[in-house]
Coordinates of C-alpha atoms in Angstrom, one line a residue:
M14 CA -69.1 50.8 -16.0
I15 CA -66.1 50.8 -17.2
L16 CA -64.0 51.9 -14.2
F17 CA -66.4 49.4 -11.7
V18 CA -64.6 46.5 -14.3
M19 CA -61.7 47.6 -13.8
S20 CA -61.7 48.0 -10.3
T21 CA -63.0 44.8 -10.2
M22 CA -59.8 43.2 -11.6
V23 CA -57.3 45.0 -9.9
S24 CA -59.1 43.9 -6.6
C25 CA -60.1 41.0 -7.0
R26 CA -58.2 37.8 -6.0
S27 CA -57.7 35.2 -8.3
C28 CA -57.5 31.1 -7.3
G29 CA -53.9 31.5 -7.9
D30 CA -53.2 34.5 -5.8
K31 CA -50.9 33.6 -2.7
R32 CA -50.9 36.4 -1.1
V33 CA -50.5 36.8 2.6
D34 CA -53.3 39.5 4.4
D35 CA -51.8 38.5 8.1
I36 CA -48.3 36.8 8.8
S37 CA -48.7 37.2 12.5
K38 CA -48.7 33.3 13.1
V39 CA -45.3 32.9 10.9
P40 CA -42.6 34.2 13.7
G41 CA -41.1 32.7 16.3
I42 CA -38.9 30.3 17.5
Y43 CA -39.2 26.7 16.0
E44 CA -37.1 24.0 17.7
G45 CA -36.8 21.1 16.4
Q46 CA -33.6 19.0 14.0
A47 CA -32.2 19.4 10.9
E48 CA -30.4 16.9 9.3
L49 CA -27.1 16.9 6.5
L50 CA -27.6 15.5 3.2
I51 CA -24.1 15.2 2.1
P52 CA -23.4 14.3 -1.4
D53 CA -20.7 11.2 -0.7
N54 CA -17.9 12.9 -3.3
L55 CA -18.1 15.9 -0.9
K56 CA -17.7 13.8 1.5
K57 CA -14.6 11.7 1.0
M58 CA -13.1 15.6 0.8
V59 CA -13.3 16.3 4.0
K60 CA -10.8 15.6 6.4
P61 CA -10.9 14.3 10.5
D62 CA -9.9 16.6 13.2
S63 CA -6.7 16.2 14.6
T64 CA -8.7 13.7 16.9
G65 CA -9.6 11.8 14.5
K66 CA -13.5 12.5 14.1
S67 CA -15.2 13.7 11.2
P68 CA -16.4 16.9 11.4
I69 CA -19.4 16.1 9.5
P70 CA -22.4 14.6 11.9
D71 CA -23.7 10.9 12.0
G72 CA -27.7 12.2 12.6
P73 CA -29.8 15.0 13.4
I74 CA -28.6 18.1 15.1
P75 CA -31.1 19.7 17.7
C76 CA -30.8 23.0 16.2
K77 CA -33.6 25.7 16.5
L78 CA -34.5 28.7 13.8
E79 CA -36.0 32.0 14.3
I80 CA -38.5 33.9 12.3
K81 CA -38.8 37.6 12.6
K82 CA -39.0 41.0 11.1
N83 CA -36.2 42.8 10.8
E84 CA -36.0 46.8 10.6
N85 CA -37.1 46.7 7.2
K86 CA -40.2 44.6 8.3
E87 CA -39.6 41.9 6.0
L88 CA -39.2 38.7 7.5
T89 CA -35.7 36.8 7.7
I90 CA -34.9 33.6 9.2
E91 CA -31.5 32.5 11.5
I92 CA -30.5 29.8 13.6
V93 CA -30.4 30.4 17.6
D94 CA -27.8 28.9 19.8
F95 CA -25.8 27.5 17.6
K96 CA -21.9 27.9 17.3
M97 CA -20.6 28.3 14.1
P98 CA -17.5 26.7 13.4
N99 CA -14.8 29.5 13.3
G100 CA -14.2 31.6 10.7
M101 CA -17.7 31.2 9.7
E102 CA -20.9 33.5 10.1
L103 CA -24.6 32.7 9.2
A104 CA -26.4 36.0 8.4
P105 CA -30.1 36.1 8.7
S106 CA -31.5 35.2 5.4
S107 CA -34.4 36.8 3.7
C108 CA -37.8 35.0 3.9
R109 CA -41.1 35.2 1.5
V110 CA -44.1 34.0 2.2
S111 CA -47.6 32.9 0.6
Q112 CA -50.2 31.0 1.8
D113 CA -52.4 28.6 0.4
G114 CA -55.4 28.0 2.4
E115 CA -54.1 27.3 6.5
V116 CA -50.4 26.7 5.0
F117 CA -47.6 29.1 5.1
N118 CA -45.4 28.5 1.9
L119 CA -41.7 30.2 2.8
E120 CA -38.6 30.6 0.5
G121 CA -35.7 33.1 0.2
E122 CA -31.9 32.9 0.0
G123 CA -28.6 34.0 2.3
K124 CA -25.3 33.9 2.8
V125 CA -22.5 32.3 4.5
S126 CA -19.5 34.3 5.3
L127 CA -16.0 32.5 5.1
G128 CA -14.2 35.3 6.6
T129 CA -11.4 36.4 4.2
K130 CA -11.6 33.1 2.2
G131 CA -15.4 34.9 0.4
S132 CA -18.6 33.0 0.8
L133 CA -21.3 30.5 -0.1
S134 CA -24.8 31.3 -0.8
Y135 CA -27.4 29.4 0.4
E136 CA -31.6 28.8 -0.6
H137 CA -34.5 27.6 1.0
E138 CA -38.1 26.7 1.1
G139 CA -40.6 25.2 3.3
K140 CA -44.2 25.3 4.9
I141 CA -45.6 26.1 8.3
E142 CA -48.3 24.1 9.0
G143 CA -49.9 25.0 12.3
T144 CA -47.3 24.8 14.4
A145 CA -45.1 22.6 12.5
I146 CA -42.5 23.8 10.1
H147 CA -40.6 22.3 7.4
L148 CA -38.3 23.8 5.7
D149 CA -35.2 22.3 2.8
G150 CA -32.1 24.3 2.4
T151 CA -29.2 24.2 0.3
V152 CA -25.6 25.6 0.6
Y153 CA -24.0 25.8 -2.6
I154 CA -20.5 24.6 -2.3
I155 CA -20.9 25.3 -6.4
P156 CA -23.2 27.4 -7.6
K157 CA -26.7 25.8 -8.6
V158 CA -24.6 22.6 -9.7
L159 CA -23.0 21.2 -5.8
G160 CA -24.6 22.3 -2.8
V161 CA -25.2 20.0 1.1
K162 CA -28.7 19.7 1.4
I163 CA -30.2 20.5 4.8
V164 CA -33.8 19.5 6.3
F165 CA -35.2 20.8 8.9
D166 CA -38.3 19.7 10.5
G167 CA -39.7 21.5 14.3
E168 CA -42.3 23.3 16.0
K169 CA -43.2 26.4 16.9
K170 CA -42.4 26.8 21.0

């Protein structure tokens, strides 16, 4: 009787258990647009290029994200078909998945390499519902204090 009760407690899923048994619907390429939400005090620090144009985009930026399994069978997210500014490299970020009904919840973190100048950390969280994805990310200039928010909305292609 004790073994039965213990095995039931260990194998039973409570209502709060968000483990995912099948993530086959998550990987793929999601096409959409990203919007940068930059604090005003940070915008003032950005200098125009040699033509007088600001490097900060005025509106949403078309882009694609790919979610895939890496060699360790972990999910990663990376930007595809997007050229980073010179000296910057965005490595694929880790991606943890939980599930709430038909909605997959994503969260993870990564780094933006600035070459010899170091790196910046970032975090993201979001959800996939059907074929639609919504991700909120923050690239931190000052860890956990000052960052650039990035909002991505797209559809799986």
